[in-house]
């Protein structure tokens, strides 16, 4: 692919940027009093207002031209039709097939994957119903009441985020816990008040070799068997979600209790694979299906809607505009719904493990910035901690506000306070408060500069009806596809994660050095000293 910075549309954007850079959001609203309704996409049940961005119609036109020049539409089709776009691992990328309706045909290596996806979904459904209605009993005959998902990265962040997001819809007679960290304290606290006789572990690991997950799975097995005695208990208290049947069986899990998936599902794209088993048990198969339908609706929107109304395309391109032209390093995600408290953490893996890349798909060093840093917290909590820096700091931080018109719990006045705050933050960021406006409030002159808000700080607002399983699915798919859009523009492979390997390998070297104090150390002087400190 042509170097991004040498493309015609990039050069056009650069030229445009130098004349446009100083235009403020206030100017843009003055120039066009319909901007607040024109820079809006209403698609797939999402109201997406991107009017408070530092873009004109011309900017958007040039960004869409960039997407076209980089072949976004053809790349998108390649993903949806199972081409091996994960070139470094020679794999298709078919998470979108996981939510395709029964009866559709999607080929990977010439083979329709949809029937096997639905076979796993049906198997999950049977199991989830048994757990939910108390039919799935433990080794001593007691119904399972506690479900502990053990996994890390994509085998944890999706399940825990979805459980928290959909807690309102979850079976309240069941307890859900999520263990990810190799720090034994995570496991110890998760099970401290649980009874092994009533506890089911879901060992979620695509590879079934991940150090953290295997260590926690062994701890869970020892904890269970301490009370239950016999190895035969493992079959009633452990199920696995994995692509590695051989290792699962070695662990002692009944092959009948393996929920499989495929190598064309990346870890951070796996929450709609069998990795979603804990979510399905929590909300039930019907509501889980509604979540999948929401994902599918967004997949279809992304696949078929023209670029200029396509929400993930617009989001992805705005990200490029700030990252590569304004030099913004980070992007805040600020859900105004407490159920979405783990959504920013989920997005961190999705966005940064995908697009934190330093070479192009062909292995050439990139000559431009990639991977924006994503972070955030639910509003209004963030307002009382880090929003100060977003409003008056020296850094440009585009923000995504996510809100719902209806609240799930009946406290309507608090819902008004919540949404008023979300809307007010976008307004304050964009338009600020001038020195004259501050003075009009009779402020002592020496305090005026401290109270000025320069504004011109961009944000998107996503408004949905309410936090349903389907709407959660739409939101996740929307970010998945915006990550894809950016990967195409930057010509990087968003579907491998080789940058996580080195640290894992070095840790394997250090483990025996910690355990055997006489082993000589041949690291650098800092690493040697740290190991020495621990050994003492
Ligand atoms: O650390 C990287 C990673 O491979 C993630 O991409 C993945 O989600 C996580 O580890 C867990 O992997 P597994 O499901 O194979 O245990």
XYZ file of C-alpha atoms and ligand atoms in Angstrom:
552
model
C 0.000 0.000 0.000
C 1.222 3.535 -0.719
C 2.712 5.254 2.333
C -0.204 7.017 4.008
C 1.517 10.387 4.088
C 2.186 10.229 0.344
C -1.425 9.724 -0.692
C -3.284 12.490 -2.479
C -6.029 12.670 0.103
C -3.524 12.882 2.980
C -1.727 15.753 1.303
C -5.064 17.456 0.714
C -5.941 16.995 4.389
C -2.609 18.444 5.437
C -3.166 21.510 3.318
C -6.684 21.874 4.646
C -5.433 21.479 8.216
C -2.972 24.338 7.971
C -5.696 26.773 6.936
C -8.374 25.306 9.213
C -6.458 24.604 12.430
C -7.316 27.943 14.039
C -11.048 27.740 13.297
C -12.884 27.202 16.556
C -15.975 25.183 17.320
C -17.638 28.499 18.222
C -16.791 29.871 14.733
C -18.215 26.747 13.125
C -21.505 27.097 15.003
C -21.672 30.792 14.106
C -21.137 29.997 10.428
C -23.923 27.406 10.360
C -26.852 27.659 12.729
C -28.067 24.194 11.687
C -24.769 22.534 12.527
C -26.260 20.843 15.599
C -28.678 18.939 13.370
C -26.486 18.602 10.279
C -23.460 16.946 11.825
C -25.567 14.123 13.153
C -26.033 10.490 12.114
C -29.205 8.720 13.215
C -28.582 5.090 12.429
C -29.247 1.675 13.948
C -31.090 3.270 16.872
C -28.160 5.525 17.801
C -28.261 9.295 17.726
C -24.671 10.333 17.047
C -23.971 14.057 17.341
C -20.527 14.978 16.048
C -21.237 18.663 15.570
C -18.979 19.682 18.477
C -15.876 18.596 16.591
C -13.221 20.737 14.945
C -14.345 19.756 11.481
C -16.106 21.514 8.626
C -18.046 19.939 5.765
C -14.822 20.209 3.782
C -12.857 18.333 6.472
C -15.355 15.494 6.414
C -15.304 15.373 2.630
C -11.523 15.047 2.665
C -11.625 12.396 5.387
C -14.151 10.348 3.396
C -11.900 10.724 0.347
C -9.030 9.375 2.445
C -11.136 6.355 3.425
C -11.913 5.748 -0.237
C -8.312 6.122 -1.332
C -7.227 3.604 1.328
C -9.813 1.144 -0.015
C -11.897 1.017 3.151
C -14.961 -0.446 1.451
C -13.009 -3.277 -0.184
C -11.166 -4.046 3.076
C -14.461 -4.062 4.953
C -15.908 -6.571 2.495
C -12.774 -8.663 2.828
C -13.309 -8.907 6.563
C -17.010 -9.763 6.305
C -16.405 -12.422 3.653
C -13.688 -14.290 5.517
C -10.555 -13.305 3.601
C -7.386 -13.808 5.617
C -6.940 -10.163 6.514
C -4.993 -11.069 9.666
C -1.992 -11.543 7.398
C 0.667 -12.059 10.075
C -1.231 -15.048 11.489
C -2.749 -16.095 8.159
C -6.266 -16.012 9.620
C -9.701 -14.805 8.653
C -11.306 -12.281 10.993
C -14.882 -13.351 11.432
C -16.224 -12.089 14.745
C -19.099 -10.645 12.707
C -20.103 -14.213 11.759
C -20.649 -14.973 15.468
C -23.778 -12.848 15.420
C -24.994 -13.621 11.931
C -28.525 -15.029 11.785
C -29.095 -18.767 11.459
C -29.336 -19.665 7.824
C -26.811 -17.135 6.550
C -23.679 -18.401 4.831
C -20.207 -17.056 5.666
C -17.196 -18.923 4.386
C -13.812 -19.417 6.046
C -11.481 -21.573 3.950
C -14.421 -22.399 1.698
C -16.485 -23.755 4.577
C -19.717 -22.210 5.907
C -19.087 -21.374 9.573
C -22.609 -20.275 10.499
C -24.083 -23.734 11.265
C -21.268 -24.579 13.716
C -21.614 -21.169 15.385
C -25.288 -21.834 15.962
C -24.599 -25.368 17.163
C -22.361 -23.900 19.902
C -24.960 -21.225 20.699
C -27.615 -23.935 21.071
C -25.345 -25.979 23.329
C -24.641 -22.878 25.439
C -28.396 -22.249 25.607
C -29.152 -25.730 26.930
C -26.421 -25.430 29.564
C -27.360 -21.869 30.573
C -31.003 -22.868 31.061
C -29.994 -25.807 33.260
C -27.855 -23.580 35.482
C -30.522 -20.891 35.635
C -33.330 -23.256 36.642
C -31.272 -25.192 39.188
C -31.119 -28.386 37.126
C -27.321 -28.275 36.908
C -26.255 -29.736 40.217
C -22.828 -30.026 41.749
C -21.078 -33.239 42.769
C -22.987 -33.476 46.062
C -26.352 -32.865 44.386
C -26.786 -29.207 45.347
C -27.790 -26.798 42.561
C -25.048 -24.486 41.360
C -25.600 -20.943 42.605
C -22.212 -19.310 41.990
C -20.561 -18.903 38.615
C -16.889 -17.926 38.520
C -15.383 -17.039 35.155
C -11.625 -17.511 35.089
C -9.911 -15.857 32.127
C -7.834 -12.812 31.230
C -7.733 -10.161 28.488
C -10.467 -10.866 25.981
C -11.490 -13.925 27.974
C -12.326 -11.697 30.946
C -12.902 -8.084 29.932
C -15.881 -8.795 27.659
C -17.616 -11.116 30.145
C -17.110 -8.814 33.130
C -18.067 -5.683 31.185
C -21.213 -7.360 29.811
C -22.183 -8.736 33.214
C -21.890 -5.305 34.812
C -23.617 -3.591 31.883
C -26.537 -6.040 31.879
C -26.781 -6.631 35.618
C -30.290 -5.168 35.601
C -31.359 -8.118 33.417
C -29.341 -10.766 35.282
C -30.702 -13.633 37.393
C -30.464 -12.313 40.926
C -30.489 -15.768 42.538
C -27.088 -16.467 40.986
C -23.765 -14.932 42.014
C -21.181 -14.065 39.365
C -17.488 -13.510 39.974
C -14.629 -12.883 37.552
C -11.052 -13.861 38.258
C -8.298 -12.708 35.933
C -5.132 -11.610 37.720
C -2.329 -14.076 38.425
C -2.140 -12.318 41.793
C -3.608 -15.017 44.046
C -5.494 -12.348 45.984
C -7.902 -12.037 43.064
C -8.911 -15.689 43.286
C -8.876 -15.771 47.090
C -11.252 -12.809 47.386
C -13.546 -14.048 44.612
C -14.247 -17.344 46.370
C -13.848 -16.292 50.004
C -17.594 -16.412 50.713
C -18.542 -19.189 48.280
C -19.298 -22.854 48.939
C -17.460 -25.252 46.571
C -20.534 -27.501 46.525
C -22.525 -24.730 44.847
C -19.797 -23.218 42.670
C -19.195 -23.687 38.956
C -15.989 -22.508 37.287
C -15.948 -21.494 33.642
C -12.331 -21.688 32.477
C -12.266 -19.267 29.552
C -9.121 -19.340 27.471
C -8.820 -19.453 23.738
C -5.418 -21.120 23.938
C -5.833 -22.851 27.326
C -2.143 -22.163 27.950
C -2.243 -18.619 29.359
C -0.190 -18.512 32.572
C -2.655 -16.453 34.609
C -5.690 -18.497 33.658
C -3.990 -21.837 34.115
C -2.653 -20.817 37.545
C -6.112 -19.668 38.648
C -7.746 -22.796 37.185
C -5.374 -24.987 39.215
C -6.124 -22.916 42.319
C -9.855 -23.356 41.668
C -9.459 -27.080 41.234
C -7.511 -27.398 44.505
C -10.081 -25.210 46.309
C -12.977 -27.314 45.006
C -11.420 -30.693 45.606
C -10.354 -29.771 49.133
C -14.013 -29.886 50.071
C -15.432 -32.208 47.415
C -12.704 -34.846 47.729
C -12.897 -36.759 44.492
C -11.428 -35.877 41.088
C -14.775 -36.961 39.684
C -16.177 -33.674 41.028
C -14.277 -31.709 38.359
C -16.776 -32.741 35.688
C -19.689 -31.165 37.641
C -17.875 -28.008 38.722
C -15.706 -27.080 35.739
C -16.582 -26.259 32.161
C -14.276 -24.748 29.565
C -14.527 -22.255 26.757
C -11.590 -22.840 24.454
C -10.285 -23.706 21.017
C -7.773 -26.158 22.550
C -9.717 -29.334 23.319
C -6.586 -31.391 23.959
C -5.387 -29.207 26.858
C -8.894 -28.891 28.293
C -9.272 -32.652 28.457
C -5.811 -32.957 30.048
C -7.056 -30.623 32.793
C -9.831 -33.135 33.510
C -12.815 -31.328 32.084
C -15.451 -33.523 30.468
C -15.235 -33.046 26.659
C -19.029 -32.705 26.723
C -18.583 -29.555 28.759
C -16.309 -27.762 26.312
C -17.794 -24.808 24.469
C -15.640 -24.279 21.428
C -14.745 -21.427 19.168
C -12.315 -20.843 16.346
C -8.934 -19.315 15.537
C -10.636 -16.663 13.394
C -12.044 -15.064 16.559
C -9.482 -12.737 18.144
C -9.402 -12.608 21.965
C -10.597 -8.997 22.158
C -13.315 -9.717 19.588
C -14.595 -12.812 21.369
C -17.388 -11.652 23.651
C -20.012 -12.933 21.208
C -18.325 -16.357 20.960
C -18.701 -19.005 23.672
C -16.582 -16.634 25.789
C -19.991 -15.046 26.442
C -21.178 -18.141 28.347
C -21.227 -16.360 31.719
C -23.195 -13.512 30.115
C -25.702 -15.971 28.710
C -26.131 -17.674 32.080
C -26.612 -14.268 33.703
C -29.221 -12.827 31.336
C -30.626 -16.008 29.789
C -30.417 -17.217 26.185
C -33.230 -14.982 24.901
C -31.741 -11.733 26.119
C -28.304 -12.926 25.043
C -29.733 -13.396 21.559
C -31.048 -9.817 21.710
C -27.499 -8.687 22.438
C -26.233 -10.642 19.418
C -28.991 -9.071 17.301
C -27.787 -5.625 18.378
C -24.244 -6.502 17.330
C -25.558 -7.765 14.013
C -27.585 -4.618 13.430
C -24.434 -2.524 13.854
C -22.445 -4.935 11.666
C -25.000 -4.446 8.903
C -25.020 -0.688 9.389
C -21.231 -0.625 9.081
C -21.239 -2.916 6.080
C -23.956 -1.262 4.024
C -24.335 2.413 4.945
C -22.620 5.035 2.790
C -19.481 6.416 4.411
C -20.956 9.835 5.179
C -23.725 8.336 7.368
C -21.713 5.448 8.705
C -21.192 5.846 12.459
C -18.044 3.683 12.918
C -16.530 5.240 9.791
C -17.118 8.780 11.036
C -15.797 7.885 14.511
C -12.691 6.239 13.085
C -11.954 9.165 10.786
C -12.425 11.753 13.529
C -9.911 9.747 15.560
C -7.428 9.963 12.673
C -8.012 13.711 12.367
C -7.142 14.339 16.009
C -4.385 11.739 16.317
C -2.527 12.549 13.117
C -3.246 16.212 12.488
C -3.880 17.828 15.882
C -1.408 15.483 17.603
C -3.919 14.374 20.247
C -2.595 11.375 22.154
C -5.668 10.180 23.970
C -9.413 9.761 23.684
C -11.711 9.735 26.707
C -14.791 7.511 26.802
C -17.311 8.794 29.299
C -20.474 6.731 29.660
C -23.231 8.499 31.568
C -24.588 5.245 32.914
C -23.145 3.510 35.906
C -23.850 0.066 34.478
C -21.180 0.848 31.871
C -18.486 1.271 34.490
C -16.239 -1.411 32.933
C -16.833 -0.227 29.367
C -13.702 1.985 29.193
C -11.549 -0.887 30.514
C -13.036 -3.163 27.872
C -12.312 -0.590 25.173
C -8.704 -0.261 26.282
C -7.945 -3.787 25.138
C -10.112 -3.535 22.047
C -8.506 -0.331 20.817
C -4.950 -0.474 22.103
C -4.164 -4.166 21.638
C -5.553 -3.766 18.123
C -4.005 -0.541 16.919
C -0.876 -0.157 19.036
C 1.374 -1.086 16.117
C 4.662 0.360 14.847
C 4.866 -1.326 11.446
C 2.512 -1.591 8.500
C 0.828 -4.861 7.530
C 3.815 -5.479 5.271
C 6.267 -4.882 8.133
C 7.515 -1.411 7.148
C 7.993 1.091 10.004
C 5.127 3.595 9.994
C 6.063 7.239 9.526
C 3.018 8.514 11.437
C 1.311 8.058 14.771
C -1.012 5.049 15.231
C -3.102 3.785 18.170
C -4.763 6.472 20.242
C -4.784 5.849 24.014
C -8.334 5.169 25.235
C -9.336 5.744 28.821
C -12.316 6.843 30.862
C -14.709 6.479 33.750
C -18.442 6.852 34.036
C -19.852 10.329 34.390
C -20.596 12.014 36.687
C -17.777 10.483 38.775
C -15.103 11.606 36.309
C -16.350 15.201 36.588
C -15.130 15.245 40.160
C -11.701 13.911 39.342
C -10.026 14.333 35.936
C -12.408 16.597 33.963
C -10.442 19.595 35.277
C -7.597 18.631 32.951
C -9.926 18.088 30.002
C -11.466 21.554 30.487
C -8.478 23.675 31.443
C -5.365 21.563 30.914
C -2.931 21.987 28.051
C -3.810 18.755 26.274
C -6.405 18.174 23.603
C -8.582 15.219 24.618
C -11.531 14.405 22.377
C -14.343 12.891 24.440
C -17.080 10.357 23.701
C -20.177 10.918 25.827
C -22.597 7.984 25.912
C -26.054 8.404 27.406
C -29.494 6.809 27.497
C -32.823 8.611 27.426
C -34.526 6.223 29.841
C -33.157 5.001 33.121
C -33.566 1.356 34.086
C -34.326 2.081 37.712
C -37.147 4.369 38.600
C -35.365 7.463 39.931
C -36.360 9.928 37.202
C -35.049 13.111 38.796
C -31.599 11.589 39.190
C -31.775 10.610 35.529
C -32.440 14.281 34.674
C -29.410 15.334 36.754
C -27.277 12.716 35.044
C -28.222 13.646 31.482
C -28.137 17.375 32.212
C -24.555 16.898 33.320
C -23.617 14.947 30.218
C -25.071 17.572 27.876
C -23.570 20.407 29.912
C -20.094 18.917 29.737
C -20.169 18.818 25.942
C -21.417 22.400 25.854
C -18.776 23.629 28.306
C -15.973 21.861 26.480
C -16.990 23.258 23.112
C -17.884 26.840 24.000
C -16.063 27.512 27.254
C -16.327 30.845 29.083
C -14.482 33.971 27.983
C -12.719 36.459 30.236
C -15.546 38.972 29.627
C -18.145 36.412 30.616
C -16.148 35.669 33.758
C -15.873 39.399 34.576
C -19.619 39.785 34.171
C -19.914 37.593 37.250
C -18.061 40.180 39.387
C -14.951 38.104 39.767
C -11.804 39.673 41.229
C -9.508 40.573 38.316
C -6.619 38.379 39.496
C -8.916 35.350 39.423
C -10.189 35.944 35.904
C -7.516 33.874 34.078
C -8.134 30.974 36.455
C -11.821 30.986 35.690
C -11.565 31.227 31.919
C -12.510 28.133 29.925
C -11.003 28.461 26.492
C -13.429 25.911 25.024
C -12.850 24.526 21.537
C -12.510 21.064 23.039
C -14.180 18.438 20.886
C -16.673 15.765 21.838
C -19.113 13.273 20.346
C -22.429 12.482 21.991
C -24.047 9.086 21.532
C -27.655 8.936 22.659
C -29.659 5.706 22.802
C -33.105 4.909 24.190
C -32.041 2.749 27.094
C -29.382 0.288 28.086
C -30.828 -2.933 26.673
C -28.859 -6.043 25.679
C -29.332 -5.053 22.020
C -28.052 -1.529 22.589
C -24.999 -2.839 24.420
C -24.300 -5.035 21.397
C -24.592 -2.035 19.068
C -22.212 0.051 21.152
C -19.529 -2.635 21.307
C -19.752 -3.397 17.576
C -19.616 0.334 16.838
C -16.233 0.634 18.579
C -14.979 -2.642 17.057
C -15.616 -1.274 13.592
C -14.166 2.158 14.307
C -10.941 0.381 15.323
C -11.038 -1.484 12.001
C -11.481 1.755 10.051
C -8.387 3.216 11.687
C -6.396 0.045 11.055
C -7.193 0.315 7.346
C -6.209 3.996 7.148
C -2.945 3.352 9.004
C -2.324 0.156 7.005
C -1.638 -1.877 10.132
C -2.947 -5.275 11.197
C -5.359 -4.710 14.099
C -5.828 -8.442 14.633
C -2.507 -9.691 15.998
C -0.926 -8.779 19.366
C 2.736 -9.667 19.166
C 3.613 -6.845 21.547
C 2.340 -8.859 24.508
C 4.810 -11.707 23.954
C 8.219 -10.424 25.082
C 7.209 -9.659 28.660
C 5.547 -13.084 28.985
C 8.742 -14.843 27.821
C 10.977 -12.818 30.132
C 8.689 -13.584 33.079
C 9.116 -17.303 32.361
C 12.892 -16.771 32.690
C 12.540 -14.865 35.938
C 10.161 -17.280 37.694
C 12.883 -19.931 38.348
C 15.299 -17.162 39.349
C 12.895 -16.091 42.082
C 12.290 -19.638 43.197
C 15.950 -20.719 43.230
C 17.942 -18.094 45.085
C 21.329 -19.539 44.088
C 20.683 -19.277 40.351
C 23.124 -16.728 38.868
C 21.578 -13.601 37.370
C 22.613 -12.347 33.948
C 20.244 -9.449 33.334
C 21.073 -5.752 33.298
C 22.031 -4.154 36.630
C 18.532 -2.838 37.326
C 16.782 -6.165 36.693
C 19.401 -8.067 38.690
C 18.975 -5.708 41.646
C 15.172 -5.958 41.577
C 15.358 -9.747 41.582
C 17.879 -9.566 44.423
C 15.551 -7.308 46.403
C 12.695 -9.796 46.023
C 14.924 -12.743 46.914
C 15.828 -11.121 50.219
O -2.209 -11.144 26.358
C -2.691 -11.269 25.090
C -3.844 -12.211 24.910
O -3.499 -13.121 23.933
C -5.112 -11.474 24.536
O -5.163 -11.079 23.224
C -6.144 -12.469 24.918
O -7.389 -11.867 24.977
C -5.601 -12.921 26.256
O -4.202 -12.932 26.070
C -6.097 -14.234 26.774
O -5.766 -15.320 25.959
P -6.446 -16.715 26.124
O -7.910 -16.568 25.902
O -5.816 -17.601 25.102
O -6.178 -17.211 27.521
